[in-house]
PDB file of C-alpha atoms in Angstrom:
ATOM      1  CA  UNK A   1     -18.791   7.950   3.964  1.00  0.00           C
ATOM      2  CA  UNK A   2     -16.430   5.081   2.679  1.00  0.00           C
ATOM      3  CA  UNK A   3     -17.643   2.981  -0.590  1.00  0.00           C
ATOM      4  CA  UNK A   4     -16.758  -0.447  -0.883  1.00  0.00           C
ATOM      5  CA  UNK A   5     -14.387  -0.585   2.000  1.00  0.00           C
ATOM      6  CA  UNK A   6     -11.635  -3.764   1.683  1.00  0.00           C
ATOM      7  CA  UNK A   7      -9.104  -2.490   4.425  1.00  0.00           C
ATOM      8  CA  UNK A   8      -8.574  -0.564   7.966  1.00  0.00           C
ATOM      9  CA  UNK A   9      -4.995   0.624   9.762  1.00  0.00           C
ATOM     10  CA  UNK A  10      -3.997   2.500  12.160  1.00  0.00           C
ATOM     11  CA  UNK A  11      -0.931   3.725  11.920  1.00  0.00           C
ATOM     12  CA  UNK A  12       1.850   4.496  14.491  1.00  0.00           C
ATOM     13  CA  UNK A  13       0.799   8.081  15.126  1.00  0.00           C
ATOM     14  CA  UNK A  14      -2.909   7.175  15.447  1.00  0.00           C
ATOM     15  CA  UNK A  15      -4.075   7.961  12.235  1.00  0.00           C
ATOM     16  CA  UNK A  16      -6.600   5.764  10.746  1.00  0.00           C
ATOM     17  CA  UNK A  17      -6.527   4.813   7.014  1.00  0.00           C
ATOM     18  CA  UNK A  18      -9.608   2.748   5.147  1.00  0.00           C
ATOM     19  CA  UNK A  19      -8.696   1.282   1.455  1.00  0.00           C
ATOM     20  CA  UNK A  20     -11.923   0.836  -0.694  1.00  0.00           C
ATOM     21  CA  UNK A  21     -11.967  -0.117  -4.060  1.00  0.00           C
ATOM     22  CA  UNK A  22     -11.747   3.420  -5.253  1.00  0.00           C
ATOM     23  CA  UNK A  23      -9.204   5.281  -3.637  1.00  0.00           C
ATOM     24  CA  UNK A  24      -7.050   5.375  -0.067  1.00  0.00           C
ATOM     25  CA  UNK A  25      -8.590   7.570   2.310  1.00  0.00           C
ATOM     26  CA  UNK A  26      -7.204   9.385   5.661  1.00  0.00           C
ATOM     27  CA  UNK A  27     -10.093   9.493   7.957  1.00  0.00           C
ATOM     28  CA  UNK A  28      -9.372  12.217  11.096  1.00  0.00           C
ATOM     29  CA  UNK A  29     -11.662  10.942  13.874  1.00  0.00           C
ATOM     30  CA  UNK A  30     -11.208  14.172  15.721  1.00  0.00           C
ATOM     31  CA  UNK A  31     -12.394  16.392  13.208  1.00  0.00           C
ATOM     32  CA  UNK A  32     -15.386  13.969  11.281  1.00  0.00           C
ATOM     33  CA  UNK A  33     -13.527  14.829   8.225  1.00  0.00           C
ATOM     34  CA  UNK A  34     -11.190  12.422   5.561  1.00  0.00           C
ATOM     35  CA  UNK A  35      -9.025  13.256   2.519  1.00  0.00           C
ATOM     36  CA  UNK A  36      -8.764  10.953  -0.066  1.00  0.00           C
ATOM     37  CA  UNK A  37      -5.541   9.444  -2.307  1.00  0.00           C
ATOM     38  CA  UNK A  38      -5.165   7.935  -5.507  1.00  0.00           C
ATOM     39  CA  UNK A  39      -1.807   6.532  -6.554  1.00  0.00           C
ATOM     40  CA  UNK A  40      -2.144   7.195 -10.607  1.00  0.00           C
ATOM     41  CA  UNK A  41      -5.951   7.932 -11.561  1.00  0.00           C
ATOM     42  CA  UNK A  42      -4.779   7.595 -15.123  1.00  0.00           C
ATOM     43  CA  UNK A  43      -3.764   3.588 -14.440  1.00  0.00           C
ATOM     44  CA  UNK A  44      -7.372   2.098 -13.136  1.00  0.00           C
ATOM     45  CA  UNK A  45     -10.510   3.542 -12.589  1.00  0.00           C
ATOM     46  CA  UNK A  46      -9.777   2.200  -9.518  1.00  0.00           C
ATOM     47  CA  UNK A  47      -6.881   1.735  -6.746  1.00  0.00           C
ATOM     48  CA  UNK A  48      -8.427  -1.461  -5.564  1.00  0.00           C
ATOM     49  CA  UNK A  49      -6.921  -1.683  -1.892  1.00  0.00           C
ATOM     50  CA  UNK A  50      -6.584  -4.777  -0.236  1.00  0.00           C
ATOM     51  CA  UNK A  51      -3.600  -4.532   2.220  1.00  0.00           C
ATOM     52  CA  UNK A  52      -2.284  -1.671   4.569  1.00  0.00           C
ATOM     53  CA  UNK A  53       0.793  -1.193   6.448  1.00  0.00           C
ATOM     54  CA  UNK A  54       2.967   1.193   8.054  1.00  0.00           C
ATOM     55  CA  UNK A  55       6.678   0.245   8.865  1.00  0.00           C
ATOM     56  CA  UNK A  56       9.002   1.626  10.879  1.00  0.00           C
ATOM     57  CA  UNK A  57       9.943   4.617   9.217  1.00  0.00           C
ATOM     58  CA  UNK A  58       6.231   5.839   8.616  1.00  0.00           C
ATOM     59  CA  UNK A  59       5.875   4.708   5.057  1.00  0.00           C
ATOM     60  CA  UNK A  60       2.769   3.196   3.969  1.00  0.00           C
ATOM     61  CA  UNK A  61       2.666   0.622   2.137  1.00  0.00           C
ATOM     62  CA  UNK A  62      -0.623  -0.181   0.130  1.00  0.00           C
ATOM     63  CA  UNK A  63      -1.461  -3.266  -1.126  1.00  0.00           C
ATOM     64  CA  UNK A  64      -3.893  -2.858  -4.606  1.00  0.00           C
ATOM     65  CA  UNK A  65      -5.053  -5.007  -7.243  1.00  0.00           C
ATOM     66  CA  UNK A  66      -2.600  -3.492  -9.898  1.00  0.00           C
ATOM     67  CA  UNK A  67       0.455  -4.080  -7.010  1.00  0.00           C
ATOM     68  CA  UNK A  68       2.547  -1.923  -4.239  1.00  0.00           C
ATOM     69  CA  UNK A  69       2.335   1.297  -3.386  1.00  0.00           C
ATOM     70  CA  UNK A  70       4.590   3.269  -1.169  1.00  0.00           C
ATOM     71  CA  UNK A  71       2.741   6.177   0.373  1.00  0.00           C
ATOM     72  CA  UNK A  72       5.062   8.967   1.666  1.00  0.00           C
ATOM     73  CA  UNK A  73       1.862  10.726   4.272  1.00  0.00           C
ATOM     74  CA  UNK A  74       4.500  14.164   4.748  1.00  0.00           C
ATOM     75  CA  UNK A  75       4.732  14.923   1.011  1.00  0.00           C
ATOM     76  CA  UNK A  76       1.401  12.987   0.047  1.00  0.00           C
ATOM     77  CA  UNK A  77       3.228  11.076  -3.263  1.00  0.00           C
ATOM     78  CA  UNK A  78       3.195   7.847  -4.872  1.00  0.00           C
ATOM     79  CA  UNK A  79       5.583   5.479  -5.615  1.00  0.00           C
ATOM     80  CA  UNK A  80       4.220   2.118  -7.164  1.00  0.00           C
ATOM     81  CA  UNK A  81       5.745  -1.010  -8.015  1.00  0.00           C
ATOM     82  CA  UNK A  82       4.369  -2.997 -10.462  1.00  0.00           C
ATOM     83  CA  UNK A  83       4.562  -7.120 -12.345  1.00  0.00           C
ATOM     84  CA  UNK A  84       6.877  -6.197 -15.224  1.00  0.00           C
ATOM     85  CA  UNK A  85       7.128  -9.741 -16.965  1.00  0.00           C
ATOM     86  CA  UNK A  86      10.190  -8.399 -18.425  1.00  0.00           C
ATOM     87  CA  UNK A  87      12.403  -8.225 -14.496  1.00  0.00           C
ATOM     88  CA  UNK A  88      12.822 -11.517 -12.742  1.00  0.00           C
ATOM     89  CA  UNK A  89      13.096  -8.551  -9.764  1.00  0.00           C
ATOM     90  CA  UNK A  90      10.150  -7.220 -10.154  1.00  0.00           C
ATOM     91  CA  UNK A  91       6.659  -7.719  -8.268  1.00  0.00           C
ATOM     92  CA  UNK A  92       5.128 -11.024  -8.792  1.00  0.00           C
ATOM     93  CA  UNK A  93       1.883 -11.008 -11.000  1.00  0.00           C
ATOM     94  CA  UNK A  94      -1.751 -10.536  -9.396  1.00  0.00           C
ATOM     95  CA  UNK A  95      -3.319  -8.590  -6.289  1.00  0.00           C
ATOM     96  CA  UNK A  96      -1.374  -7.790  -3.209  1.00  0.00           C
ATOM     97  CA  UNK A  97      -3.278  -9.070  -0.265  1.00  0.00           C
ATOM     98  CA  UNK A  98      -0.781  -9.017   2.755  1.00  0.00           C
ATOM     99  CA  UNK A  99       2.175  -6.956   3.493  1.00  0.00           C
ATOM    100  CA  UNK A 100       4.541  -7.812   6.845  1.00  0.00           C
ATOM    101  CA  UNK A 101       7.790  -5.933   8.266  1.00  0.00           C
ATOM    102  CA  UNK A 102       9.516  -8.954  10.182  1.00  0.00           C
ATOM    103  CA  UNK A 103      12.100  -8.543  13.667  1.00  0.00           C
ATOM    104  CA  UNK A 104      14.325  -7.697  11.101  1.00  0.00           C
ATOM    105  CA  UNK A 105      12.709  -5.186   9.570  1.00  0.00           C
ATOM    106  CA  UNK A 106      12.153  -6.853   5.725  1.00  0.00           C
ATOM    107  CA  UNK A 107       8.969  -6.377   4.134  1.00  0.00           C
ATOM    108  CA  UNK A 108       7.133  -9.326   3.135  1.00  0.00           C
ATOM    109  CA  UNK A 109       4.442  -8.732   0.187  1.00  0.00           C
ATOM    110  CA  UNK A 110       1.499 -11.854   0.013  1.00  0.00           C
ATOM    111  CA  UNK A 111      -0.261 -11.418  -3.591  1.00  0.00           C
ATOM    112  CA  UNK A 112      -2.355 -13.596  -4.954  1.00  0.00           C
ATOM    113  CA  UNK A 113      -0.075 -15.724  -6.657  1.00  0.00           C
ATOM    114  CA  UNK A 114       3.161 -16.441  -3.806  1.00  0.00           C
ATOM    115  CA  UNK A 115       5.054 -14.270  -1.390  1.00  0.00           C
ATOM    116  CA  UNK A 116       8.188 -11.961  -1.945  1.00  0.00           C
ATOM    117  CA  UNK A 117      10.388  -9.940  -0.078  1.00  0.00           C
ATOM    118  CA  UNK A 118      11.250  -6.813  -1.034  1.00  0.00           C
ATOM    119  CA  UNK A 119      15.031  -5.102  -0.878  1.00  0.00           C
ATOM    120  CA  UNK A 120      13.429  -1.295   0.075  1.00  0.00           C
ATOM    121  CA  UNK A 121      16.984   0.123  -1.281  1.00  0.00           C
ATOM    122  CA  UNK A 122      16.823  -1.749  -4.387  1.00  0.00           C
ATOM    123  CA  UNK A 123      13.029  -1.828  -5.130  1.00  0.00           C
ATOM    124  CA  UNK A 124      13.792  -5.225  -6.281  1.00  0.00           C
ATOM    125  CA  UNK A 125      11.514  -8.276  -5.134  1.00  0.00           C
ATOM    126  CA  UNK A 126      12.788 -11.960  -4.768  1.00  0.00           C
ATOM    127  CA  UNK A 127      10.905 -15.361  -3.495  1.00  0.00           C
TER     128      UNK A 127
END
């Protein structure tokens, strides 16, 4: 059913999501039946999840080994953020492996090589 599965959420509304090393999948318990995502097939051969969460406002954030993804589940699109070693407010370098929406509602992102916060409005990441 799922190859090479790395993470498991269930969101707010009940849906559960698996990230494998190929792809982000939306698995409907109900019905036996899953759909499957990939944020830009042309970047990787694969996504390479390794963090999932949904925040307040239903967004899902996906942790991969190439760096954020913001998954709107209404209109089923994509936006990534990636290490750009040209922006100091950019994504750190290396695999996100944690993401966390605090009291306050920031959004923490864990990779491999620190932790950042991210300004959601801004799309711009700082230590």
């Amino acid at each position: 059913m799922f190859q090479d599965p790395r993470a498991i959420h269930e969101d707010a509304s009940g849906v559960l999501w698996v990230g494998t090393l190929y792809d982000l999948v939306r698995w409907d318990r109900d019905a036996g039946t899953f759909k499957r995502y990939r944020s830009n097939p042309v970047e990787a051969f694969t996504m390479d999840v390794w963090a999932l969460h949904d925040d307040r406002s239903g967004t899902l954030w996906v942790g991969t080994g190439h760096g954020l993804d913001r998954f709107n589940p209404a209109r089923e699109t994509f936006t990534s953020y990636r290490h750009d070693p040209e922006d100091p407010a950019s994504l750190g370098r290396g695999a996100v492996i944690a993401i966390h929406e605090d009291r306050r509602g920031r959004l923490w992102i864990g990779t491999v090589n620190g932790l950042q916060q991210m300004d959601r409005e801004t799309g711009a990441f700082k230590p």
